[in-house]
Amino acid sequence: MAAAIRYAMRHVGQTATNPSVATLIVRDDGEGPRIVGRGVTAIGGRPHAEPVALAEAGALAEGATAYVTLEPCAHHGRTPPCGEALVAAGIARVVSAAADPDPRVDGKGHAILEAAGLAVTRRLMAGEAAETVSGYLNRHREKRPEVTLKLALSADGKLGSKGRGQVKITGPIANAQTHLARTRHDAILVGAGTVLADNPRLDCRLPGLAGRSPTRVVLDPRLRTTAEMAIVRTARETPTLIATFADADPHRRAALAAAGVGYVACEADPRTGRIALPELLEDLAARGMSSVLVEGGAETAAAFLDENLVDRLVLLRGEADIGDDGIASPIDVAAARRRFRLIREYRFGGDHSFEFARREA
Ligand SMILES: NC(=O)c1ccc[n+]([C@@H]2O[C@H](COP(=O)([O-])OP(=O)(O)OC[C@H]3O[C@@H](n4cnc5c(N)ncnc54)[C@H](OP(=O)(O)O)[C@@H]3O)[C@@H](O)[C@H]2O)c1
C-alpha cells in the first residue's frame, strides 16, 4: 500500500474533479509477492486507476490481490464502475486505504466486491492515503477547495520589502520545492499587490513539468492587473483567472479578456467591502478545483488566516534578515506552532521548511 500511495502522488493536482488514486495488482505464485499491474488516475481524471492496472495485469489478475488507495467507485459513468471491473477480472482480494465520501461510492464499492465473494480489507494506511486525496475529501466535506498558504519568511519574519519587488528569501532547493508544490494544486492564488510589485509568473518551471502549471487566480477588485504583466502575457499557455467585482471597469476587463484572461465574479464581504473569500472558494470548487495554493502577499495571507480558511500552512524560512523596513508576515513559525499542528519539517540547503495542518476541531 505504501508503494501504491507513492504512485498515487504522481498525478495529484492533474486529475480535475477526480482524486488521484493508484492501484497495484499483486500476486504470489510461491516465489514471493510480485506487482503485475499498475494504474494511476490519468491526467484529466479518466480512465481511473483500476482498469489501467487490470489491463496491464491481463490474465495474471485472476486470483490476485488489488491494492487501491481509495475505495473503488460504484457508479456507472461512460465506463462500468471499478468495483465491477475488479470482479470481472477475477481479483480474489481487495485491500483499500481511504474511504470515499462521494455518496455514489461511500461503502457501495466495497459492497459490490463482497457481494461477488471477494475478500475485502479496509482502511490499510487510510491516513496516509487520505493525505494524497485531501483536496478531494475537503471539497466533498466543506464544499470548497483545500487551502494551503505558503509563505517565504526572512530570518527576521519579513515577507519582502516595500518598493523593492521580489526579494530573494530562499535558495534554489526551497524554490524548486515550491515549483513542485505548485504542480500538485489545482490553482495558485495571490493578491493584486503581489502581481503589481513582483510581476511573478506563478508557474512550474521544473524541467519536464512545465505543462503541469495550475490555473492562476488573482484577487483584483479594482482590476489593477495590466496587459503587460507576465501572467497576462502567458494567459494563453497557463489559465489565468481574475477574481473581481461584477462592476469592474469594462474597458480594462475587455483588454484582459482579449489576452485570454478569465473572470470569477465576486461578492463583497459586507464587513470589509473586500472580495468575500468563502464565496470565491465555493465558486472555485464549482469549477472542479479541489486545492488552492495561496502564495501571498501579506494582505491576502492575513485575510485567509483571519477568515480561518487555511487548512495547511507551509513556512519556508531563509537565513538572511530583511530589516526594519520589511513587510511583516501575518504569521511566523512560533505563532504557527500555537495555532496549527506541525506535520513535517525539512531543511533545504540553508533554509528551513515547516508544514502545518489545521488542528482537528
Ligand atoms: N515572501 C512571500 O512568500 C511573499 C509572497 C507573495 C508576495 N510577497 C510580497 O508581498 C508584497 C505584496 O503584498 P501585499 O500585501 O501588498 O499584496 P497582496 O496581498 O498580494 O495583495 C493585496 C491586494 O489584494 C486585493 N484583495 C482583494 N480582495 C482581498 C481580500 N479579501 N483580502 C486581501 N486582499 C484582497 C486588494 O486589492 P485592492 O487594493 O485593489 O482592493 C489588496 O490590496 C510584495 O512586496 C511581495 O514581494 C511575499
Short mmCIF file of C-alpha atoms and ligand atoms in Angstrom, two decimals:
data_model
loop_
_atom_site.label_atom_id
_atom_site.label_comp_id
_atom_site.label_asym_id
_atom_site.label_seq_id
_atom_site.Cartn_x
_atom_site.Cartn_y
_atom_site.Cartn_z
CA MET A 1 0.00 0.00 0.00
CA ALA A 2 2.90 2.34 0.71
CA ALA A 3 4.08 1.85 -2.88
CA ALA A 4 0.54 2.47 -4.18
CA ILE A 5 0.30 5.69 -2.16
CA ARG A 6 3.61 6.92 -3.58
CA TYR A 7 2.36 6.09 -7.07
CA ALA A 8 -0.90 7.99 -6.46
CA MET A 9 1.17 11.15 -5.77
CA ARG A 10 2.25 11.13 -9.42
CA HIS A 11 -0.92 12.82 -10.68
CA VAL A 12 -2.04 14.83 -7.64
CA GLY A 13 -3.32 18.18 -8.94
CA GLN A 14 -3.71 16.85 -12.50
CA THR A 15 -6.93 14.86 -12.36
CA ALA A 16 -9.61 17.59 -12.48
CA THR A 17 -12.62 16.68 -10.34
CA ASN A 18 -11.38 13.12 -9.79
CA PRO A 19 -8.94 12.25 -7.00
CA SER A 20 -5.52 10.89 -7.99
CA VAL A 21 -5.76 7.25 -6.98
CA ALA A 22 -3.44 4.30 -7.60
CA THR A 23 -3.98 0.56 -7.93
CA LEU A 24 -1.35 -2.16 -7.74
CA ILE A 25 -2.24 -5.75 -8.68
CA VAL A 26 -0.07 -8.16 -6.74
CA ARG A 27 0.19 -11.92 -6.97
CA ASP A 28 2.28 -14.55 -5.27
CA ASP A 29 2.90 -17.75 -7.20
CA GLY A 30 5.15 -19.19 -4.50
CA GLU A 31 8.19 -17.01 -5.04
CA GLY A 32 7.00 -14.01 -3.07
CA PRO A 33 4.66 -11.14 -4.00
CA ARG A 34 5.07 -9.58 -7.44
CA ILE A 35 3.42 -6.48 -8.89
CA VAL A 36 1.80 -7.47 -12.19
CA GLY A 37 -0.31 -4.38 -12.88
CA ARG A 38 -0.06 -0.68 -12.04
CA GLY A 39 -2.50 2.13 -12.60
CA VAL A 40 -2.85 5.76 -11.54
CA THR A 41 -5.80 8.02 -12.40
CA ALA A 42 -4.93 9.52 -15.78
CA ILE A 43 -4.22 13.23 -16.23
CA GLY A 44 -7.64 14.85 -16.67
CA GLY A 45 -9.28 12.27 -14.40
CA ARG A 46 -10.10 9.37 -16.76
CA PRO A 47 -9.51 6.45 -17.03
CA HIS A 48 -9.46 5.52 -13.37
CA ALA A 49 -6.56 3.58 -11.85
CA GLU A 50 -8.24 0.17 -11.62
CA PRO A 51 -8.90 -0.50 -15.35
CA VAL A 52 -5.36 0.66 -16.22
CA ALA A 53 -3.83 -1.73 -13.67
CA LEU A 54 -6.12 -4.59 -14.73
CA ALA A 55 -5.23 -4.07 -18.40
CA GLU A 56 -1.53 -4.33 -17.58
CA ALA A 57 -2.06 -7.45 -15.45
CA GLY A 58 -4.22 -9.17 -18.11
CA ALA A 59 -4.82 -12.83 -17.24
CA LEU A 60 -2.48 -12.50 -14.24
CA ALA A 61 -5.25 -10.57 -12.42
CA GLU A 62 -7.08 -13.88 -11.86
CA GLY A 63 -6.72 -14.78 -8.17
CA ALA A 64 -4.51 -11.74 -7.43
CA THR A 65 -4.81 -9.02 -4.75
CA ALA A 66 -5.58 -5.42 -5.72
CA TYR A 67 -4.25 -2.62 -3.52
CA VAL A 68 -6.33 0.52 -4.04
CA THR A 69 -5.62 3.85 -2.33
CA LEU A 70 -9.34 4.82 -2.34
CA GLU A 71 -12.47 2.70 -2.22
CA PRO A 72 -13.24 1.60 -5.83
CA CYS A 73 -16.06 3.54 -7.47
CA ALA A 74 -19.53 2.04 -7.67
CA HIS A 75 -21.36 4.29 -10.11
CA HIS A 76 -21.91 3.85 -13.80
CA GLY A 77 -20.44 6.58 -15.99
CA ARG A 78 -19.40 6.06 -19.57
CA THR A 79 -17.47 3.02 -18.25
CA PRO A 80 -18.64 0.39 -15.75
CA PRO A 81 -17.77 1.01 -12.09
CA CYS A 82 -14.26 -0.01 -11.00
CA GLY A 83 -15.74 -2.36 -8.38
CA GLU A 84 -17.34 -4.39 -11.19
CA ALA A 85 -14.14 -4.32 -13.26
CA LEU A 86 -12.19 -5.87 -10.36
CA VAL A 87 -14.82 -8.60 -10.01
CA ALA A 88 -14.90 -9.32 -13.75
CA ALA A 89 -11.11 -9.66 -13.88
CA GLY A 90 -11.17 -12.42 -11.24
CA ILE A 91 -9.40 -10.48 -8.47
CA ALA A 92 -9.58 -12.55 -5.25
CA ARG A 93 -8.88 -9.89 -2.63
CA VAL A 94 -9.04 -6.10 -2.47
CA VAL A 95 -7.13 -4.09 0.11
CA SER A 96 -8.29 -0.47 0.26
CA ALA A 97 -6.99 2.56 2.13
CA ALA A 98 -9.03 5.81 2.21
CA ALA A 99 -12.83 5.85 2.28
CA ASP A 100 -14.66 7.78 -0.48
CA PRO A 101 -17.24 10.25 0.93
CA ASP A 102 -18.91 10.64 -2.51
CA PRO A 103 -22.47 9.41 -1.77
CA ARG A 104 -22.39 7.46 -5.05
CA VAL A 105 -19.50 5.38 -3.64
CA ASP A 106 -19.38 5.56 0.20
CA GLY A 107 -19.39 1.83 1.09
CA LYS A 108 -21.08 0.80 -2.18
CA GLY A 109 -17.76 -0.01 -3.88
CA HIS A 110 -16.84 -2.45 -1.11
CA ALA A 111 -20.39 -3.89 -1.17
CA ILE A 112 -20.06 -4.79 -4.90
CA LEU A 113 -16.82 -6.66 -4.13
CA GLU A 114 -18.17 -8.54 -1.11
CA ALA A 115 -21.41 -9.48 -2.86
CA ALA A 116 -19.28 -11.15 -5.56
CA GLY A 117 -17.34 -13.13 -2.93
CA LEU A 118 -14.06 -11.14 -2.94
CA ALA A 119 -12.20 -10.73 0.36
CA VAL A 120 -12.02 -7.06 1.35
CA THR A 121 -9.60 -5.48 3.82
CA ARG A 122 -10.45 -1.85 4.56
CA ARG A 123 -8.54 1.17 5.84
CA LEU A 124 -4.94 -0.08 5.48
CA MET A 125 -2.78 3.08 5.80
CA ALA A 126 -6.01 5.07 5.49
CA GLY A 127 -4.50 8.23 6.99
CA GLU A 128 -1.51 8.25 4.62
CA ALA A 129 -3.76 7.63 1.60
CA ALA A 130 -6.18 10.37 2.71
CA GLU A 131 -3.24 12.82 2.52
CA THR A 132 -2.93 12.17 -1.24
CA VAL A 133 -6.63 12.92 -1.80
CA SER A 134 -7.02 15.59 0.89
CA GLY A 135 -8.22 18.24 -1.59
CA TYR A 136 -10.90 15.90 -2.96
CA LEU A 137 -12.01 14.92 0.55
CA ASN A 138 -12.11 18.57 1.59
CA ARG A 139 -14.20 19.56 -1.43
CA HIS A 140 -16.78 16.90 -0.52
CA ARG A 141 -16.78 17.77 3.19
CA GLU A 142 -16.58 21.57 3.09
CA LYS A 143 -17.83 22.31 -0.44
CA ARG A 144 -14.67 24.33 -1.05
CA PRO A 145 -11.09 23.52 -2.10
CA GLU A 146 -8.44 22.74 0.47
CA VAL A 147 -6.37 25.88 1.04
CA THR A 148 -2.61 25.73 1.56
CA LEU A 149 -0.99 29.03 2.48
CA LYS A 150 2.69 29.15 1.56
CA LEU A 151 4.94 31.99 2.66
CA ALA A 152 8.68 32.56 2.46
CA LEU A 153 9.94 34.35 5.57
CA SER A 154 13.26 36.03 6.15
CA ALA A 155 15.08 35.11 9.37
CA ASP A 156 13.51 38.24 10.96
CA GLY A 157 9.98 37.25 9.86
CA LYS A 158 9.55 39.54 6.84
CA LEU A 159 7.89 38.69 3.51
CA GLY A 160 9.62 41.29 1.37
CA SER A 161 10.48 44.94 1.24
CA LYS A 162 8.11 47.71 0.06
CA GLY A 163 9.08 49.07 -3.35
CA ARG A 164 11.85 46.53 -3.91
CA GLY A 165 9.78 44.00 -5.89
CA GLN A 166 10.56 40.32 -5.47
CA VAL A 167 13.16 39.90 -2.73
CA LYS A 168 15.22 36.70 -2.68
CA ILE A 169 14.41 34.98 0.61
CA THR A 170 15.08 31.28 -0.02
CA GLY A 171 17.62 29.35 -2.09
CA PRO A 172 17.30 27.09 -5.16
CA ILE A 173 16.31 23.88 -3.32
CA ALA A 174 13.41 25.53 -1.48
CA ASN A 175 12.37 27.30 -4.68
CA ALA A 176 12.30 24.00 -6.60
CA GLN A 177 10.13 22.54 -3.83
CA THR A 178 7.69 25.44 -4.28
CA HIS A 179 7.51 24.73 -8.01
CA LEU A 180 6.84 21.06 -7.25
CA ALA A 181 4.11 22.02 -4.77
CA ARG A 182 2.50 24.15 -7.49
CA THR A 183 2.07 21.11 -9.76
CA ARG A 184 0.11 19.36 -7.00
CA HIS A 185 -2.54 22.08 -6.74
CA ASP A 186 -5.44 22.99 -8.99
CA ALA A 187 -4.84 26.72 -8.54
CA ILE A 188 -2.30 29.25 -7.26
CA LEU A 189 -3.85 32.39 -5.76
CA VAL A 190 -2.25 35.75 -4.99
CA GLY A 191 -3.43 39.29 -4.31
CA ALA A 192 -3.13 42.10 -6.86
CA GLY A 193 -0.44 43.69 -4.66
CA THR A 194 1.92 40.81 -5.41
CA VAL A 195 1.22 40.90 -9.16
CA LEU A 196 1.95 44.63 -9.25
CA ALA A 197 5.02 44.55 -7.01
CA ASP A 198 6.71 41.38 -8.30
CA ASN A 199 5.25 40.70 -11.77
CA PRO A 200 5.55 36.95 -10.99
CA ARG A 201 4.88 34.11 -13.46
CA LEU A 202 3.40 31.76 -10.86
CA ASP A 203 4.02 28.65 -12.94
CA CYS A 204 6.08 25.50 -12.65
CA ARG A 205 9.45 25.82 -14.33
CA LEU A 206 10.97 22.47 -13.30
CA PRO A 207 12.44 20.54 -16.25
CA GLY A 208 9.79 18.25 -17.70
CA LEU A 209 6.98 19.61 -15.53
CA ALA A 210 6.28 22.89 -17.30
CA GLY A 211 2.98 21.54 -18.64
CA ARG A 212 1.73 20.98 -15.12
CA SER A 213 1.30 24.59 -14.06
CA PRO A 214 -2.03 25.14 -12.33
CA THR A 215 -4.58 27.87 -13.01
CA ARG A 216 -3.54 31.26 -11.59
CA VAL A 217 -6.11 33.27 -9.66
CA VAL A 218 -5.59 36.95 -8.74
CA LEU A 219 -7.71 38.87 -6.20
CA ASP A 220 -8.06 42.11 -8.08
CA PRO A 221 -11.26 44.05 -7.29
CA ARG A 222 -10.02 47.25 -8.96
CA LEU A 223 -8.53 45.48 -11.98
CA ARG A 224 -5.06 46.87 -11.41
CA THR A 225 -3.52 43.96 -13.35
CA THR A 226 -2.45 45.20 -16.80
CA ALA A 227 -1.86 43.51 -20.16
CA GLU A 228 1.94 43.90 -19.72
CA MET A 229 2.07 41.66 -16.64
CA ALA A 230 3.70 38.24 -17.07
CA ILE A 231 0.60 36.31 -16.01
CA VAL A 232 -1.46 38.10 -18.67
CA ARG A 233 1.16 37.67 -21.39
CA THR A 234 1.22 33.92 -20.68
CA ALA A 235 -2.55 33.53 -20.10
CA ARG A 236 -2.98 31.52 -23.28
CA GLU A 237 -0.49 28.88 -22.12
CA THR A 238 -1.42 28.82 -18.42
CA PRO A 239 -5.03 29.58 -17.49
CA THR A 240 -5.40 32.85 -15.57
CA LEU A 241 -8.49 34.00 -13.72
CA ILE A 242 -9.10 37.38 -12.17
CA ALA A 243 -11.41 37.45 -9.19
CA THR A 244 -13.13 40.82 -9.32
CA PHE A 245 -16.45 42.56 -8.78
CA ALA A 246 -19.17 42.49 -11.43
CA ASP A 247 -18.96 46.29 -11.83
CA ALA A 248 -15.19 46.37 -12.51
CA ASP A 249 -14.10 48.74 -15.30
CA PRO A 250 -15.49 47.19 -18.53
CA HIS A 251 -12.66 48.57 -20.74
CA ARG A 252 -9.91 47.05 -18.61
CA ARG A 253 -11.92 43.90 -18.37
CA ALA A 254 -12.23 43.66 -22.16
CA ALA A 255 -8.50 44.31 -22.65
CA LEU A 256 -7.58 41.49 -20.26
CA ALA A 257 -10.20 39.15 -21.72
CA ALA A 258 -8.73 39.79 -25.19
CA ALA A 259 -5.41 38.50 -23.84
CA GLY A 260 -7.08 35.26 -22.71
CA VAL A 261 -7.76 36.11 -19.06
CA GLY A 262 -10.93 34.66 -17.50
CA TYR A 263 -13.05 36.10 -14.69
CA VAL A 264 -14.69 34.99 -11.50
CA ALA A 265 -17.42 37.42 -10.46
CA CYS A 266 -17.12 38.01 -6.73
CA GLU A 267 -19.32 39.23 -3.91
CA ALA A 268 -18.16 41.89 -1.48
CA ASP A 269 -17.69 40.96 2.16
CA PRO A 270 -20.28 43.24 3.86
CA ARG A 271 -17.88 43.82 6.78
CA THR A 272 -14.78 44.87 4.83
CA GLY A 273 -16.02 45.64 1.32
CA ARG A 274 -13.30 43.28 0.03
CA ILE A 275 -13.71 40.16 -2.06
CA ALA A 276 -15.67 37.62 0.01
CA LEU A 277 -13.25 34.69 0.20
CA PRO A 278 -15.56 31.81 1.30
CA GLU A 279 -17.86 32.51 -1.64
CA LEU A 280 -14.91 32.77 -4.02
CA LEU A 281 -13.68 29.37 -2.82
CA GLU A 282 -17.15 27.90 -3.38
CA ASP A 283 -17.04 29.19 -6.94
CA LEU A 284 -13.60 27.63 -7.49
CA ALA A 285 -14.93 24.31 -6.13
CA ALA A 286 -17.85 24.57 -8.56
CA ARG A 287 -15.23 24.80 -11.34
CA GLY A 288 -13.90 21.44 -10.10
CA MET A 289 -10.94 22.79 -8.11
CA SER A 290 -10.03 20.80 -5.02
CA SER A 291 -6.83 22.51 -3.89
CA VAL A 292 -5.63 26.11 -3.89
CA LEU A 293 -2.10 27.21 -3.05
CA VAL A 294 -2.24 30.76 -1.68
CA GLU A 295 1.15 32.39 -2.24
CA GLY A 296 0.61 35.78 -0.66
CA GLY A 297 1.24 38.61 -0.28
CA ALA A 298 0.84 39.93 3.23
CA GLU A 299 -2.75 41.21 2.98
CA THR A 300 -4.01 38.15 1.18
CA ALA A 301 -2.32 35.80 3.65
CA ALA A 302 -3.77 37.79 6.57
CA ALA A 303 -7.27 37.68 5.05
CA PHE A 304 -7.20 33.88 4.63
CA LEU A 305 -5.85 33.45 8.17
CA ASP A 306 -8.41 35.86 9.68
CA GLU A 307 -11.26 34.02 7.99
CA ASN A 308 -9.95 30.69 9.29
CA LEU A 309 -9.71 29.39 5.72
CA VAL A 310 -6.17 27.99 5.95
CA ASP A 311 -6.15 24.17 6.07
CA ARG A 312 -2.39 23.77 5.57
CA LEU A 313 0.42 26.20 6.09
CA VAL A 314 3.92 25.98 4.64
CA LEU A 315 6.51 28.38 6.03
CA LEU A 316 9.89 28.48 4.30
CA ARG A 317 12.34 30.35 6.48
CA GLY A 318 15.50 31.74 4.88
CA GLU A 319 18.79 32.56 6.58
CA ALA A 320 19.07 36.31 5.98
CA ASP A 321 17.33 39.26 7.65
CA ILE A 322 15.41 41.86 5.61
CA GLY A 323 15.45 44.56 8.25
CA ASP A 324 13.08 47.07 9.81
CA ASP A 325 11.68 48.38 6.52
CA GLY A 326 10.50 44.88 5.55
CA ILE A 327 6.85 43.80 5.20
CA ALA A 328 5.90 41.88 8.34
CA SER A 329 4.40 38.43 7.85
CA PRO A 330 0.96 37.92 9.41
CA ILE A 331 2.26 34.64 10.88
CA ASP A 332 5.66 33.28 11.92
CA VAL A 333 6.85 29.83 12.93
CA ALA A 334 6.21 30.37 16.65
CA ALA A 335 2.64 31.60 16.10
CA ALA A 336 2.02 28.79 13.59
CA ARG A 337 3.09 26.22 16.17
CA ARG A 338 0.46 27.56 18.56
CA ARG A 339 -2.36 27.67 16.03
CA PHE A 340 -1.63 24.69 13.75
CA ARG A 341 -0.26 21.16 14.09
CA LEU A 342 3.32 20.71 12.78
CA ILE A 343 3.30 17.72 10.43
CA ARG A 344 6.68 17.93 8.63
CA GLU A 345 9.93 19.77 8.94
CA TYR A 346 12.70 19.83 6.33
CA ARG A 347 15.97 21.54 5.70
CA PHE A 348 16.51 22.70 2.11
CA GLY A 349 20.15 23.80 1.99
CA GLY A 350 20.31 26.70 4.43
CA ASP A 351 16.51 27.15 4.52
CA HIS A 352 14.00 25.53 6.86
CA SER A 353 10.57 24.32 5.78
CA PHE A 354 7.75 23.85 8.26
CA GLU A 355 4.48 22.23 7.19
CA PHE A 356 1.44 22.61 9.39
CA ALA A 357 -2.11 21.28 9.23
CA ARG A 358 -5.30 22.59 10.76
CA ARG A 359 -5.87 21.31 14.28
CA GLU A 360 -8.75 18.90 14.41
CA ALA A 361 -11.88 20.58 15.85
N1 LIG B 1 7.56 36.10 0.96
C1 LIG B 1 6.48 35.66 0.36
O1 LIG B 1 6.12 34.48 0.48
C2 LIG B 1 5.68 36.60 -0.49
C3 LIG B 1 4.68 36.09 -1.32
C4 LIG B 1 3.96 36.98 -2.11
C5 LIG B 1 4.23 38.34 -2.03
N2 LIG B 1 5.21 38.80 -1.22
C6 LIG B 1 5.47 40.22 -1.12
O2 LIG B 1 4.32 40.82 -0.59
C7 LIG B 1 4.18 42.13 -1.12
C8 LIG B 1 2.77 42.33 -1.61
O3 LIG B 1 1.89 42.14 -0.52
P1 LIG B 1 0.57 42.96 -0.35
O4 LIG B 1 0.03 42.70 0.99
O5 LIG B 1 0.85 44.35 -0.78
O6 LIG B 1 -0.34 42.38 -1.53
P2 LIG B 1 -1.29 41.15 -1.79
O7 LIG B 1 -1.75 40.50 -0.54
O8 LIG B 1 -0.65 40.33 -2.83
O9 LIG B 1 -2.49 41.92 -2.49
C9 LIG B 1 -3.34 42.70 -1.73
C10 LIG B 1 -4.44 43.21 -2.61
O10 LIG B 1 -5.30 42.15 -3.00
C11 LIG B 1 -6.60 42.66 -3.18
N3 LIG B 1 -7.64 41.94 -2.43
C12 LIG B 1 -8.88 41.71 -2.86
N4 LIG B 1 -9.61 41.04 -2.00
C13 LIG B 1 -8.83 40.84 -0.97
C14 LIG B 1 -9.08 40.19 0.25
N5 LIG B 1 -10.25 39.60 0.55
N6 LIG B 1 -8.08 40.18 1.12
C15 LIG B 1 -6.87 40.73 0.81
N7 LIG B 1 -6.59 41.34 -0.35
C16 LIG B 1 -7.57 41.40 -1.24
C17 LIG B 1 -6.58 44.09 -2.72
O11 LIG B 1 -6.51 44.88 -3.90
P3 LIG B 1 -7.12 46.37 -3.95
O12 LIG B 1 -6.24 47.16 -3.05
O13 LIG B 1 -7.02 46.76 -5.37
O14 LIG B 1 -8.51 46.30 -3.41
C18 LIG B 1 -5.32 44.20 -1.93
O15 LIG B 1 -4.74 45.46 -1.95
C19 LIG B 1 5.20 42.27 -2.22
O16 LIG B 1 6.27 43.05 -1.73
C20 LIG B 1 5.68 40.87 -2.45
O17 LIG B 1 7.03 40.82 -2.84
C21 LIG B 1 5.94 37.95 -0.47
#
